[in-house]
Amino acid sequence: MALVHTGEAPASAAAVVAATAITVAIAFLVLYLVGFDQGTISRSGMFLHELMHDGRHLLGVPCH
Ligand SMILES: [Zn+2]
């Protein structure tokens, strides 16, 4: 087995935790907007509203 050194410093545990927390927060925001918002926030523009509506249908979330 060969070891490959890329020259990059390994990510610190705090950086990994921060990146994971940000990713999870964004995932929950997208899940809320697509699955549960029903136009409360996404009504600001019809494009965004229609995009979230299509996302609900794409994911099979009950809509109408
Ligand atoms: Zn629908």
mmCIF file of C-alpha atoms and ligand atoms in Angstrom:
data_model
loop_
_atom_site.group_PDB
_atom_site.id
_atom_site.type_symbol
_atom_site.label_atom_id
_atom_site.label_comp_id
_atom_site.label_asym_id
_atom_site.label_seq_id
_atom_site.Cartn_x
_atom_site.Cartn_y
_atom_site.Cartn_z
ATOM 1 C CA MET A 1 0.000 0.000 0.000
ATOM 2 C CA ALA A 2 1.378 3.387 -0.971
ATOM 3 C CA LEU A 3 0.898 6.585 0.975
ATOM 4 C CA VAL A 4 0.059 9.717 -1.015
ATOM 5 C CA HIS A 5 0.907 13.090 0.447
ATOM 6 C CA THR A 6 -1.069 15.973 -1.017
ATOM 7 C CA GLY A 7 0.708 18.703 0.909
ATOM 8 C CA GLU A 8 -2.562 20.027 2.374
ATOM 9 C CA ALA A 9 -2.961 20.419 6.105
ATOM 10 C CA PRO A 10 -5.643 18.166 7.588
ATOM 11 C CA ALA A 11 -8.878 19.921 8.488
ATOM 12 C CA SER A 12 -9.253 20.642 12.181
ATOM 13 C CA ALA A 13 -12.107 19.063 14.106
ATOM 14 C CA ALA A 14 -13.652 22.496 14.690
ATOM 15 C CA ALA A 15 -13.656 23.216 10.953
ATOM 16 C CA VAL A 16 -15.309 19.884 10.223
ATOM 17 C CA VAL A 17 -17.965 20.517 12.897
ATOM 18 C CA ALA A 18 -18.611 24.036 11.556
ATOM 19 C CA ALA A 19 -18.912 22.828 7.963
ATOM 20 C CA THR A 20 -21.256 20.037 9.037
ATOM 21 C CA ALA A 21 -23.443 22.420 11.068
ATOM 22 C CA ILE A 22 -23.696 24.883 8.176
ATOM 23 C CA THR A 23 -24.538 22.091 5.731
ATOM 24 C CA VAL A 24 -27.236 20.685 8.025
ATOM 25 C CA ALA A 25 -28.715 24.174 8.579
ATOM 26 C CA ILE A 26 -28.888 24.803 4.816
ATOM 27 C CA ALA A 27 -30.407 21.357 4.262
ATOM 28 C CA PHE A 28 -33.130 22.049 6.854
ATOM 29 C CA LEU A 29 -33.824 25.463 5.280
ATOM 30 C CA VAL A 30 -34.220 23.901 1.834
ATOM 31 C CA LEU A 31 -36.365 21.101 3.289
ATOM 32 C CA TYR A 32 -38.600 23.690 4.973
ATOM 33 C CA LEU A 33 -38.880 25.860 1.864
ATOM 34 C CA VAL A 34 -39.669 22.924 -0.416
ATOM 35 C CA GLY A 35 -41.765 20.809 1.918
ATOM 36 C CA PHE A 36 -43.547 23.014 4.403
ATOM 37 C CA ASP A 37 -43.367 26.683 3.422
ATOM 38 C CA GLN A 38 -46.503 26.610 1.248
ATOM 39 C CA GLY A 39 -45.764 30.146 0.049
ATOM 40 C CA THR A 40 -45.239 31.848 3.425
ATOM 41 C CA ILE A 41 -41.684 32.890 2.601
ATOM 42 C CA SER A 42 -41.362 31.856 -1.013
ATOM 43 C CA ARG A 43 -44.337 34.006 -2.076
ATOM 44 C CA SER A 44 -41.957 36.944 -2.564
ATOM 45 C CA GLY A 45 -41.791 36.115 -6.248
ATOM 46 C CA MET A 46 -43.751 33.752 -8.440
ATOM 47 C CA PHE A 47 -40.573 32.170 -9.817
ATOM 48 C CA LEU A 48 -39.415 31.097 -6.352
ATOM 49 C CA HIS A 49 -42.919 30.001 -5.402
ATOM 50 C CA GLU A 50 -43.265 27.892 -8.541
ATOM 51 C CA LEU A 51 -39.771 26.444 -8.053
ATOM 52 C CA MET A 52 -40.633 25.298 -4.527
ATOM 53 C CA HIS A 53 -43.964 23.940 -5.769
ATOM 54 C CA ASP A 54 -42.217 21.902 -8.446
ATOM 55 C CA GLY A 55 -39.741 20.694 -5.807
ATOM 56 C CA ARG A 56 -42.591 19.391 -3.674
ATOM 57 C CA HIS A 57 -43.934 17.398 -6.589
ATOM 58 C CA LEU A 58 -40.445 16.162 -7.487
ATOM 59 C CA LEU A 59 -39.829 14.860 -3.946
ATOM 60 C CA GLY A 60 -43.309 13.375 -3.600
ATOM 61 C CA VAL A 61 -44.286 15.638 -0.683
ATOM 62 C CA PRO A 62 -48.091 15.904 -0.407
ATOM 63 C CA CYS A 63 -49.110 19.204 -1.928
ATOM 64 C CA HIS A 64 -52.639 19.404 -3.295
HETATM 65 ZN ZN ZN B 1 -48.737 20.985 -6.115
#
